[in-house]
XYZ file of C-alpha atoms in Angstrom:
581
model
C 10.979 -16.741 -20.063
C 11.968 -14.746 -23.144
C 11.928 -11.267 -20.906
C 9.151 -12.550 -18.565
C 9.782 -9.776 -16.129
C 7.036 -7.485 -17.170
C 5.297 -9.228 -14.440
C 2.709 -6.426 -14.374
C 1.068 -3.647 -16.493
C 0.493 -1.359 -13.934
C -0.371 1.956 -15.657
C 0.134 4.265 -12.271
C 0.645 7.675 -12.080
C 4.033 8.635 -12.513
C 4.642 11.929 -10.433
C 7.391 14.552 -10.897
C 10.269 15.285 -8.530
C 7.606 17.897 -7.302
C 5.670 15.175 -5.784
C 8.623 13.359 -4.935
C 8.563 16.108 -2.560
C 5.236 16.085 -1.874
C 4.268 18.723 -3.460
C 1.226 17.605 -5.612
C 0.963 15.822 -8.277
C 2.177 16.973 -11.784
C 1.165 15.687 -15.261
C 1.071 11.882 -15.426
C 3.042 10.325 -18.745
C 0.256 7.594 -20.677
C 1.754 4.221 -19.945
C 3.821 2.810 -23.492
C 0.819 -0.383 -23.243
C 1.966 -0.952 -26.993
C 5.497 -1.941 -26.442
C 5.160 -5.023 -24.508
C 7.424 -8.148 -26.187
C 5.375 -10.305 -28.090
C 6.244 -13.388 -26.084
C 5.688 -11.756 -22.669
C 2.347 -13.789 -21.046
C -0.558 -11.555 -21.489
C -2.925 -9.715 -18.857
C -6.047 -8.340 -19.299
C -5.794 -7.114 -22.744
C -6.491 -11.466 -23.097
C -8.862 -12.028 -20.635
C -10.290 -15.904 -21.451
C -13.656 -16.754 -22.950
C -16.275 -18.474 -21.711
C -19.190 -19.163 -18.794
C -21.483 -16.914 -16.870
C -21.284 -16.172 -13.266
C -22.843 -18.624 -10.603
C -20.955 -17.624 -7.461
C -22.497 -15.794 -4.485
C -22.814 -12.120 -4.847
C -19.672 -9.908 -3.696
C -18.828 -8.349 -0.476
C -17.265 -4.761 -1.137
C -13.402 -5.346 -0.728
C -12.394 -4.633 3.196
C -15.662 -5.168 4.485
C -17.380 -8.841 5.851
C -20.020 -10.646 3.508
C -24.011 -11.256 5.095
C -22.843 -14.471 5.157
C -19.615 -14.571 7.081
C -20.793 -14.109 10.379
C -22.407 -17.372 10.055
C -22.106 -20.744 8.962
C -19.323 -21.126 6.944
C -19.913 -20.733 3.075
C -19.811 -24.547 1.375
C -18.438 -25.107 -2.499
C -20.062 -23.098 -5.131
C -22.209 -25.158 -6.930
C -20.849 -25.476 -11.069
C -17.585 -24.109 -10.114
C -16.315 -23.804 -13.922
C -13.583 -26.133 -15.205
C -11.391 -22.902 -16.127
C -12.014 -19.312 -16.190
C -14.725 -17.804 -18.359
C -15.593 -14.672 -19.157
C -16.823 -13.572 -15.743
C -15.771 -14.183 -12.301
C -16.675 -13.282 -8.562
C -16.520 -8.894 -7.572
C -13.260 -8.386 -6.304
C -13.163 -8.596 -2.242
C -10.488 -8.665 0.537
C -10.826 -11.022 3.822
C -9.264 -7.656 5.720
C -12.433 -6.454 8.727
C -14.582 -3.809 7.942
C -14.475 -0.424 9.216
C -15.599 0.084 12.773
C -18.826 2.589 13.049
C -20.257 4.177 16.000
C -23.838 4.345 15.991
C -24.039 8.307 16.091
C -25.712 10.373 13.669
C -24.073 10.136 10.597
C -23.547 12.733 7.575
C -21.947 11.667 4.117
C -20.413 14.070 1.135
C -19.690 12.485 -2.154
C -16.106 13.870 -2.804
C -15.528 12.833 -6.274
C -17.865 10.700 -9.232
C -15.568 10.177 -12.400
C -15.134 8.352 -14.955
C -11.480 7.505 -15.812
C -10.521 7.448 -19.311
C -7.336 8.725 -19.725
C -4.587 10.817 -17.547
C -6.771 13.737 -17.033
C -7.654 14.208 -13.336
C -10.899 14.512 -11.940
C -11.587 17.965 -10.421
C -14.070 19.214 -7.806
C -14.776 20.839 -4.375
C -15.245 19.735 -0.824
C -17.738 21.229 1.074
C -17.551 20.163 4.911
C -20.947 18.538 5.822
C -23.967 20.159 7.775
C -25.584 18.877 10.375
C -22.856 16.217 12.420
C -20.889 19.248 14.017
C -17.027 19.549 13.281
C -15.661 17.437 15.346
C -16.461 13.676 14.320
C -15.892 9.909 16.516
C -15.102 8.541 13.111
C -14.820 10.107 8.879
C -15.306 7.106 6.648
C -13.737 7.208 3.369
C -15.894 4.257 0.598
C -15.163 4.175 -2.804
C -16.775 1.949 -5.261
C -16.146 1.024 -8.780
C -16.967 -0.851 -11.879
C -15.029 -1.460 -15.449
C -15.520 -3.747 -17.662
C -14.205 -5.606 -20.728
C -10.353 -5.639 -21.090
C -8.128 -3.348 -18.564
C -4.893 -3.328 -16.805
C -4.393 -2.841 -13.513
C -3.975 1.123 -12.636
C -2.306 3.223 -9.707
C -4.453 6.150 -8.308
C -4.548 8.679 -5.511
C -7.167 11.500 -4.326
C -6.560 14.282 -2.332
C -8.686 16.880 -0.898
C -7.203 20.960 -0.139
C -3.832 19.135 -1.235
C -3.747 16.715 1.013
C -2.988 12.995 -0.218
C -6.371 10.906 2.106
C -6.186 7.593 -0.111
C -3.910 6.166 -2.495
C -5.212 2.761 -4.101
C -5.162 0.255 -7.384
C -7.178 -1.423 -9.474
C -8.478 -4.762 -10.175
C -8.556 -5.999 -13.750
C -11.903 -6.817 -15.489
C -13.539 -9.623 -16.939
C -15.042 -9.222 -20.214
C -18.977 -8.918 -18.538
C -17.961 -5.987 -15.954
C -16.766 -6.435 -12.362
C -17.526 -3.896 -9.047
C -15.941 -3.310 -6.039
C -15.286 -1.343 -2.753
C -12.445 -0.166 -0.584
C -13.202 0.882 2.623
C -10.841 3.288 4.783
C -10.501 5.065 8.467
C -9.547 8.499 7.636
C -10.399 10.200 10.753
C -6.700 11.160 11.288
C -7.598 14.018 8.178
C -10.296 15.646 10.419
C -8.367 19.086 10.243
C -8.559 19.125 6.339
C -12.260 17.921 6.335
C -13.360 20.992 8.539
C -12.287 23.249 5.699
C -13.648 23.325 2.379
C -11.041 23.008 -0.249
C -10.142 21.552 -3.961
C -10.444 17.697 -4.934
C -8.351 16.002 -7.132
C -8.832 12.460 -7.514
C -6.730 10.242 -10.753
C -6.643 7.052 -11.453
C -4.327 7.126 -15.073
C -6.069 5.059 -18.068
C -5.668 3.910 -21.052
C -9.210 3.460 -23.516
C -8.430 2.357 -26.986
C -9.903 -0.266 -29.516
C -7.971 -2.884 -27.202
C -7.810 -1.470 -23.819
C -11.809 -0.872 -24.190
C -11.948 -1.076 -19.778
C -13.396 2.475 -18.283
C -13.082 3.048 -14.509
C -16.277 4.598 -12.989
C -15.783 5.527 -9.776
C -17.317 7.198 -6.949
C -16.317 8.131 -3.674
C -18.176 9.119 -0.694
C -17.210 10.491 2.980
C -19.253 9.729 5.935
C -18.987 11.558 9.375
C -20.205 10.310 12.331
C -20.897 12.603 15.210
C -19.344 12.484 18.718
C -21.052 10.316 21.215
C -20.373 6.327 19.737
C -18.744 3.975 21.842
C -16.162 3.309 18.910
C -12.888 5.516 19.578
C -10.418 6.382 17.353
C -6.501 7.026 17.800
C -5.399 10.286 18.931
C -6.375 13.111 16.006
C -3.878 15.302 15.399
C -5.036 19.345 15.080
C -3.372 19.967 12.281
C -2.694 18.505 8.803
C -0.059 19.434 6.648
C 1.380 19.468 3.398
C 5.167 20.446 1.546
C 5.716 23.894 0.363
C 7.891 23.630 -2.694
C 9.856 20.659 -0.461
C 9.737 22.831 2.928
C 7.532 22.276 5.611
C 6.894 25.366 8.466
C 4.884 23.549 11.688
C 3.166 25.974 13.815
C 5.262 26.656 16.855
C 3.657 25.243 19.574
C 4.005 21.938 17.836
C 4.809 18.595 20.577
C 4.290 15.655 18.410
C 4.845 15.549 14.735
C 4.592 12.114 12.267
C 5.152 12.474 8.360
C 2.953 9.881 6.396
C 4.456 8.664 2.787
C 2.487 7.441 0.450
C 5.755 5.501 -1.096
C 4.975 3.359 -4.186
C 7.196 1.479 -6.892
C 4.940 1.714 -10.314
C 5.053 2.907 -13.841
C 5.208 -0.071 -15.638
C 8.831 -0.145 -15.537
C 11.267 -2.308 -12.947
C 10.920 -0.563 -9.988
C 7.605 -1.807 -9.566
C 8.987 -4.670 -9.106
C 11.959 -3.760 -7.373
C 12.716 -6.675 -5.558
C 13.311 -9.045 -8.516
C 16.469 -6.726 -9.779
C 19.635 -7.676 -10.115
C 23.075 -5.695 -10.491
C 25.616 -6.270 -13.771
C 27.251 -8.665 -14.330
C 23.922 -11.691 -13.047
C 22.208 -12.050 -17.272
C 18.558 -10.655 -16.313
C 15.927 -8.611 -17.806
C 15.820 -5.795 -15.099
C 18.883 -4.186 -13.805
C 19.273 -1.791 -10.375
C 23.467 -0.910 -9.711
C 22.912 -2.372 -6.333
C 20.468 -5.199 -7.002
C 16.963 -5.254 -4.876
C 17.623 -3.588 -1.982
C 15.127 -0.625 -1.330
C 14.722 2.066 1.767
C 12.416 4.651 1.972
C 14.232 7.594 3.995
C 13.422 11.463 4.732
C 15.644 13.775 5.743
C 14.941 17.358 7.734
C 17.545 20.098 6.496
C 19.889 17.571 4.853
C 20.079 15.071 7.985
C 18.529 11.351 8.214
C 15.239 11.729 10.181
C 13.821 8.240 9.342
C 14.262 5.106 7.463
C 11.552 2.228 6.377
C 11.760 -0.560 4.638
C 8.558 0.160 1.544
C 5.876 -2.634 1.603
C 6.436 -5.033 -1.644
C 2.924 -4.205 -2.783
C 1.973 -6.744 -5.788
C -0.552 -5.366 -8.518
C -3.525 -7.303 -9.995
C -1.894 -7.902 -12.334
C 1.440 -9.034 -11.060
C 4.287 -11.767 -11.521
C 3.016 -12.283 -14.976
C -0.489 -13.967 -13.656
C -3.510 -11.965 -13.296
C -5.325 -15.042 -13.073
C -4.091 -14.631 -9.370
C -5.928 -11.609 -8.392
C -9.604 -11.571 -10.260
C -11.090 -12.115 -7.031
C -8.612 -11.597 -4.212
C -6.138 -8.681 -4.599
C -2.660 -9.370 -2.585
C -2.096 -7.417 0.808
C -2.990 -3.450 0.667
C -3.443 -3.508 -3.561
C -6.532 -1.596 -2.955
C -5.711 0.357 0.366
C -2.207 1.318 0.229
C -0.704 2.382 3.386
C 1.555 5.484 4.259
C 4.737 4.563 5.625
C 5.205 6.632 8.937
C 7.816 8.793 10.814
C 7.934 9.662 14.114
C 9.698 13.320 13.750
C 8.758 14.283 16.958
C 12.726 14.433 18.243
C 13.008 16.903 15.867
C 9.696 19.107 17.138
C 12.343 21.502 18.886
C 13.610 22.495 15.552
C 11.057 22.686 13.526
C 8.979 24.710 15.658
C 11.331 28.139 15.072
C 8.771 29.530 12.555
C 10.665 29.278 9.878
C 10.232 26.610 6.905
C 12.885 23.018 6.629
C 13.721 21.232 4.054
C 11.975 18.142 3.921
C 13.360 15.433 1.374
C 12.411 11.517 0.503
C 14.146 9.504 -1.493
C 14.316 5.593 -2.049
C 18.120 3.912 -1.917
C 18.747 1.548 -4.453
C 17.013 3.187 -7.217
C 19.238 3.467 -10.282
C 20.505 7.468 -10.786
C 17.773 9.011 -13.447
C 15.467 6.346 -13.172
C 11.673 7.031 -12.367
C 8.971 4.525 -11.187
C 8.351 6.047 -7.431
C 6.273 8.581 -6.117
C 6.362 9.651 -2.426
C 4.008 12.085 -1.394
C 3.748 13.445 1.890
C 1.510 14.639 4.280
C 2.486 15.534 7.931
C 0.310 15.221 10.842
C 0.611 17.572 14.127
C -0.711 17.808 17.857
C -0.121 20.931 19.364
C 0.322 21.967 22.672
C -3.513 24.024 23.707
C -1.787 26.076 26.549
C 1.654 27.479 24.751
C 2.153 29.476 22.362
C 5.262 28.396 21.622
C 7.133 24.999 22.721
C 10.522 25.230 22.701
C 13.496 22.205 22.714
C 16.209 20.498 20.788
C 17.616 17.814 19.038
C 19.951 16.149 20.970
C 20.868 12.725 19.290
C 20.905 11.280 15.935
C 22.635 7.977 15.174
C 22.678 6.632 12.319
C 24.618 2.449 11.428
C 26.346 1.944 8.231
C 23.526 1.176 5.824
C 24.185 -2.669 4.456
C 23.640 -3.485 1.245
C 25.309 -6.551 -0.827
C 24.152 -8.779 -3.249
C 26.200 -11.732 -4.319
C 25.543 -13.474 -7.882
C 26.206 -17.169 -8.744
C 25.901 -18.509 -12.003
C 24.936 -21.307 -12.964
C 22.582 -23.507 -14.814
C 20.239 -22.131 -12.336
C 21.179 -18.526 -12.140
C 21.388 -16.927 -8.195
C 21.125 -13.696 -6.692
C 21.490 -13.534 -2.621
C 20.925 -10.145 -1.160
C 21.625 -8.733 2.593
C 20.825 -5.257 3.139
C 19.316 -3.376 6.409
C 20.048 -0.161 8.519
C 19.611 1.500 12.138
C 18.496 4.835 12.927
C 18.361 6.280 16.563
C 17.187 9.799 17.231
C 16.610 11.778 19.989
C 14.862 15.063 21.670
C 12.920 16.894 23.517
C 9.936 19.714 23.766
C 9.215 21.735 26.500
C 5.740 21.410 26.997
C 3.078 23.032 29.007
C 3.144 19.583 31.030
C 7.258 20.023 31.488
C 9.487 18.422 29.709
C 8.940 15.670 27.520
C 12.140 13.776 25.788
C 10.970 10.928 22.628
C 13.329 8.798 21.646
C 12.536 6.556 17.671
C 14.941 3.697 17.419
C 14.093 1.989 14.064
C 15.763 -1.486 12.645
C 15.512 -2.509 9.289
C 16.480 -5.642 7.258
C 15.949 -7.659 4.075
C 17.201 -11.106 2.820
C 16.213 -12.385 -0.416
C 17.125 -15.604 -2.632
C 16.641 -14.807 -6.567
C 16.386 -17.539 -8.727
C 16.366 -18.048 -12.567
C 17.389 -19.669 -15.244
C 18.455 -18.726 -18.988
C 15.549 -16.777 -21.109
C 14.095 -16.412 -17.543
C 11.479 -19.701 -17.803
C 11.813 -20.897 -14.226
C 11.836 -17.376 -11.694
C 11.625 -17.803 -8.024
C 12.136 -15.152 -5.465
C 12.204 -16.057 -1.794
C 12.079 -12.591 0.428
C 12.181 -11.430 3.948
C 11.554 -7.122 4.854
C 11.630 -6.664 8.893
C 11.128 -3.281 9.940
C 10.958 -2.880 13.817
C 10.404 0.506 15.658
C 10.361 1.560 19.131
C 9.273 4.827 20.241
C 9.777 5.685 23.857
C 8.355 9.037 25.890
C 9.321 10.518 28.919
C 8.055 13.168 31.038
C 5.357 13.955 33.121
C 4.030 10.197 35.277
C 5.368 6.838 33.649
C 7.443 5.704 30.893
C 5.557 5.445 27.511
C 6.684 2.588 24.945
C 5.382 1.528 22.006
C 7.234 -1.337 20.177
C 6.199 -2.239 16.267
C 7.724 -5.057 14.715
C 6.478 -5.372 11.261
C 7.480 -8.687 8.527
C 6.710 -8.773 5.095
C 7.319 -12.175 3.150
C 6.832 -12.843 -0.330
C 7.890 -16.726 -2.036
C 6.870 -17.505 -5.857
C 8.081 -19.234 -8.789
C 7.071 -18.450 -12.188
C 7.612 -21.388 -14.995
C 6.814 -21.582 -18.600
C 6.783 -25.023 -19.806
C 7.792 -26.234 -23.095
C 3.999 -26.370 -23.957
C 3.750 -22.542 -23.324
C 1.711 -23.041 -19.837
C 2.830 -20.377 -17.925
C 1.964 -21.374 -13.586
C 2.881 -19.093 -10.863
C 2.826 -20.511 -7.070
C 2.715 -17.500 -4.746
C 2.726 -17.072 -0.987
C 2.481 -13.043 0.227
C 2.516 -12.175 4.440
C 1.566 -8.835 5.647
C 2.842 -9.483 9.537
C 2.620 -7.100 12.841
C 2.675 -7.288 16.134
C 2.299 -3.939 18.064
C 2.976 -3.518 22.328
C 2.196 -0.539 24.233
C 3.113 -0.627 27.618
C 3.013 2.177 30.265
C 5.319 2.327 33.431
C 6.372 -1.097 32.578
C 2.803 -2.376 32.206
C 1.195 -3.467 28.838
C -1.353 -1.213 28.117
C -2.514 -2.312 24.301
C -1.328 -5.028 22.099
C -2.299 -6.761 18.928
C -0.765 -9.038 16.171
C -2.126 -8.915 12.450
C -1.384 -11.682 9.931
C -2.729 -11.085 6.940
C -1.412 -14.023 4.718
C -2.343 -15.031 0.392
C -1.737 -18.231 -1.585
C -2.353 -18.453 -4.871
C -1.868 -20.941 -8.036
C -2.588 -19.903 -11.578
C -1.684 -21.795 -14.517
C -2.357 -20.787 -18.335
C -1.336 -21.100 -21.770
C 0.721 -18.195 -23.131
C 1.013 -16.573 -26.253
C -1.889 -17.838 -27.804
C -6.114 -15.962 -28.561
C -7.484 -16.017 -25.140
C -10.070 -18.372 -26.458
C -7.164 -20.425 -25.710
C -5.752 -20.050 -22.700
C -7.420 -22.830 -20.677
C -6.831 -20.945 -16.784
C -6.977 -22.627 -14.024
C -6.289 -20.999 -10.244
C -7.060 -21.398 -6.736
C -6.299 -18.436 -4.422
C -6.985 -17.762 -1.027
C -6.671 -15.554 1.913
C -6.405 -15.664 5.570
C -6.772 -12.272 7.786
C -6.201 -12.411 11.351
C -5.953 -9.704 13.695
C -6.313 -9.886 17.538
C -5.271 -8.445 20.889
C -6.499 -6.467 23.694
C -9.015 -4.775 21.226
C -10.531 -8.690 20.553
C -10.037 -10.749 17.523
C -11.529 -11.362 13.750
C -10.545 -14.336 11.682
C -11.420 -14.552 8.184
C -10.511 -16.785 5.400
C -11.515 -16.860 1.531
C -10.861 -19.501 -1.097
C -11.551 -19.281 -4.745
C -11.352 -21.565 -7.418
C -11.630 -20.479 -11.482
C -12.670 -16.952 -10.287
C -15.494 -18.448 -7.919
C -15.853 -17.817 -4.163
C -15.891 -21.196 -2.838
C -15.008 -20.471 0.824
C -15.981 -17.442 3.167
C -15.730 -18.090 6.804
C -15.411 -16.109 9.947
C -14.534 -17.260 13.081
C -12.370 -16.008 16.363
């Protein structure tokens, strides 16, 4: 497609190897918008011309419209013929967050307006008045930009911890708005402390890129006393101390998040369509597609994840997919987590480790992934100090071929995937407690092109299944997660210059708990998008003539109950919003 593969022009925050570490974030580098080919299908620096909006108003993204809880919503009325110069607020069909009905106390943490690379600064005060131990901390942000934008990475964190990494949707020409939702309870320990905020969200405002992110974000506490629980807080939050990380030592359970994204503008933010030398494409990795998020403790493999193939509004050279419904976690993206915990015994000397991420498959030198960490801990109330060992760590040879087959139809087939088994114990105050983390990863994918790129297809598979198991003191503990990520598209540029993308994204898990034997919890999410956009390239946007229909069904039930939700758009109109279960 004449180097089609700039499929988006995500402008993220590109973080040094001291974030890499999870360190913080250093200065981000302005994204080179200028540079694009000529021929390469346009974003939102073309947004369309044209009619004024007459869908129903917008539900903040994450979070269930007035109407959804009843009747299904029928066809908007006038639903345009193409795109226009507005469409429907961005929204998500994912639940809103659960709220107890306690008192309830909210902070506004940061209020910018994003211009340019320089990051917001503030301070966190904890609140007054809802104690300091909350049922539930709400984290909302809500925004507005409008006229021409592209799609932009950003991240806050508050006394250095990362709470909320998201991206933007891109504008239409009369202004959008939209909200992201987010449980971030699990941070209590950092919000009972005052401490700095940085929040950035890297722009680009010129005579073209004329879009200005205004943003605000608020956290609300709700006191203890609501029937609505959450997960086990941990007591202490944590970041990396120039890479190391020194747990207190009376530490019995220990995860690391990672905030792991592919972004920049460059390939690795779309890291699954590269291909290896000798197969004639425009983005190149040594090993092809293959990508796996691992962190090591002192130099040895502590965990391995397969990263979620997050697509950008403006991704797979179509945002004319995503003006109204962003693909899985665009606007809340999700830590990938390790169960360290084997590996509490050593840690918990006093002294600091050597913590290290890194993603295989990325070319040597290359940047366009960021990996911050935070680490969460539960300590033991009764010991001072909780002694134990590593006893086990078991690592498979880590797969990773692609074979290429050329071809009037150009073909890349890729096979990668890895095991990790580790194992160890703490002696606790309740005896002694042994976790084992087995973790299974694997990836197929079926790349298709043809020459100059006008017909790209991509047909991918990521599993990524874990099982933790603990045993001590009364029955067996096990908690299985088996995780699928799917993505399926074909791009094609006709001779006419009408550029259509058909794309089909999954976001798939199915969680067990059982206890002694016995299922305790259990619950399945499937969290599925379609989507068909067609316009014409390379031409004023008064010309592009877009059509698209999206959609999206989220599904999540289990011993917990059950939400069903489905949206359907049509030319940037909300034509369908039901709920059901």
């Amino acid at each position: 497609m004449r180097r089609r593969i700039v499929m988006s022009m995500l402008a993220g925050v590109i973080l040094s190897a001291s974030t890499f570490l999870g360190a913080g974030p250093a200065s981000a580098v302005p994204p080179a918008d200028a540079a694009r080919p000529a021929a390469t299908p346009a974003r939102s620096a073309d947004h369309v011309a044209a009619t004024p909006r007459d869908a129903p108003s917008a539900a903040p993204a994450g979070t269930a419209s007035d109407t959804s809880a009843h009747a299904p919503a029928g066809p908007a009325a006038d639903t345009p013929a193409e795109f226009g110069t507005d469409w429907h607020d961005p929204l998500t069909a994912a639940p809103p967050v659960a709220k107890p009905a306690t008192k309830s106390c909210a902070v506004t943490v940061a209020e910018a307006q994003f211009r340019d690379f320089t990051p917001y600064r503030g301070t966190y005060t904890p609140p007054s008045g809802c104690g300091d131990r909350w049922s539930k901390v709400v984290l909302r942000l809500d925004g507005k930009v409008k006229g021409r934008q592209f799609d932009r990475l950003g991240y806050l964190h508050i006394g250095g911890v990362e709470i909320f990494r998201t991206s933007t949707p891109e504008p239409s020409p009369d202004g959008i708005e939209w909200s992201v939702e987010k449980d971030v309870t699990r941070y209590s320990d950092t919000f009972r402390r005052g401490g700095d905020v940085e929040m950035l969200i890297g722009n680009v405002v010129d005579d073209t890129y004329t879009g200005v992110l205004d943003v605000k974000v608020t956290l609300t506490f709700y006191a203890q006393g609501g029937a609505v629980k959450s997960a086990g807080i941990p007591d202490r939050v944590l970041t990396l101390q120039d890479g190391t990380l020194t747990t207190p030592r009376n530490s019995e359970r220990i995860v690391a998040e990672v905030y792991a994204t592919g972004s920049g503008g460059g390939c690795e933010e779309y890291w699954y369509l590269t291909v290896p030398d000798p197969a004639p494409y425009s983005c190149k990795a040594d090993k092809g597609p293959y990508r796996e998020v691992q962190i090591k403790v002192d130099g040895q493999l502590a965990g391995i994840a397969e990263p979620f193939p997050t697509v950008w509004t403006g991704g797979w050279s179509n945002p004319f997919l995503w003006y109204v419904i962003p693909g899985p976690r665009a606007f809340d993206i999700k830590p990938i987590e390790y169960d360290l915990t084997p590996y509490a015994g050593l840690l918990n000397d006093g002294r600091p480790h050597r913590i290290d991420v890194s993603v295989v498959g990325v070319p040597a030198g290359q940047t366009g992934w960021s990996t911050p960490v935070d680490v969460l801990v539960w300590q033991d109330a009764k010991r001072a100090h909780v002694s134990g060992a590593l006893t086990e760590v078991r690592a498979g040879d880590l797969t990773n071929s692609s074979t290429y087959t050329p071809g009037s139809e150009e073909r890349l087939d890729t096979v990668g995937g890895h095991r990790l088994t580790t194992v160890g114990y703490v002696d606790t105050s309740h005896g002694r407690v042994w976790t084992t983390v087995r973790r299974t990863l694997a990836n197929t994918s079926a790349h298709q092109w043809t020459d100059g790129e006008n017909t790209d297809a991509l047909k991918a598979t990521w599993t990524d299944d874990e099982t933790v198991t603990v045993d001590g003191r009364g029955p067996v503990g096990v908690r299985r997660t088996h995780r699928t990520y799917t993505m399926d598209g074909t791009t094609t540029l006709a001779a006419d210059d009408r550029l259509r993308t058909v794309l089909t994204l999954g976001d798939r898990a199915a969680v067990d708990e059982t206890r002694g034997g016995r299922r305790t919890t259990w619950s399945r999410l499937d969290d599925t998008y379609t989507g068909d956009a067609t316009y014409t390239a390379n031409v004023p946007r008064d010309q592009r003539h877009a059509v698209g229909t999206t959609s999206e069904r989220y599904r999540l039930y289990g011993s917990d109950g059950c939400y069903d939700r489905v949206l359907v758009t049509a030319q940037g109109v909300l034509t369908r919003d039901r709920s059901d279960c």
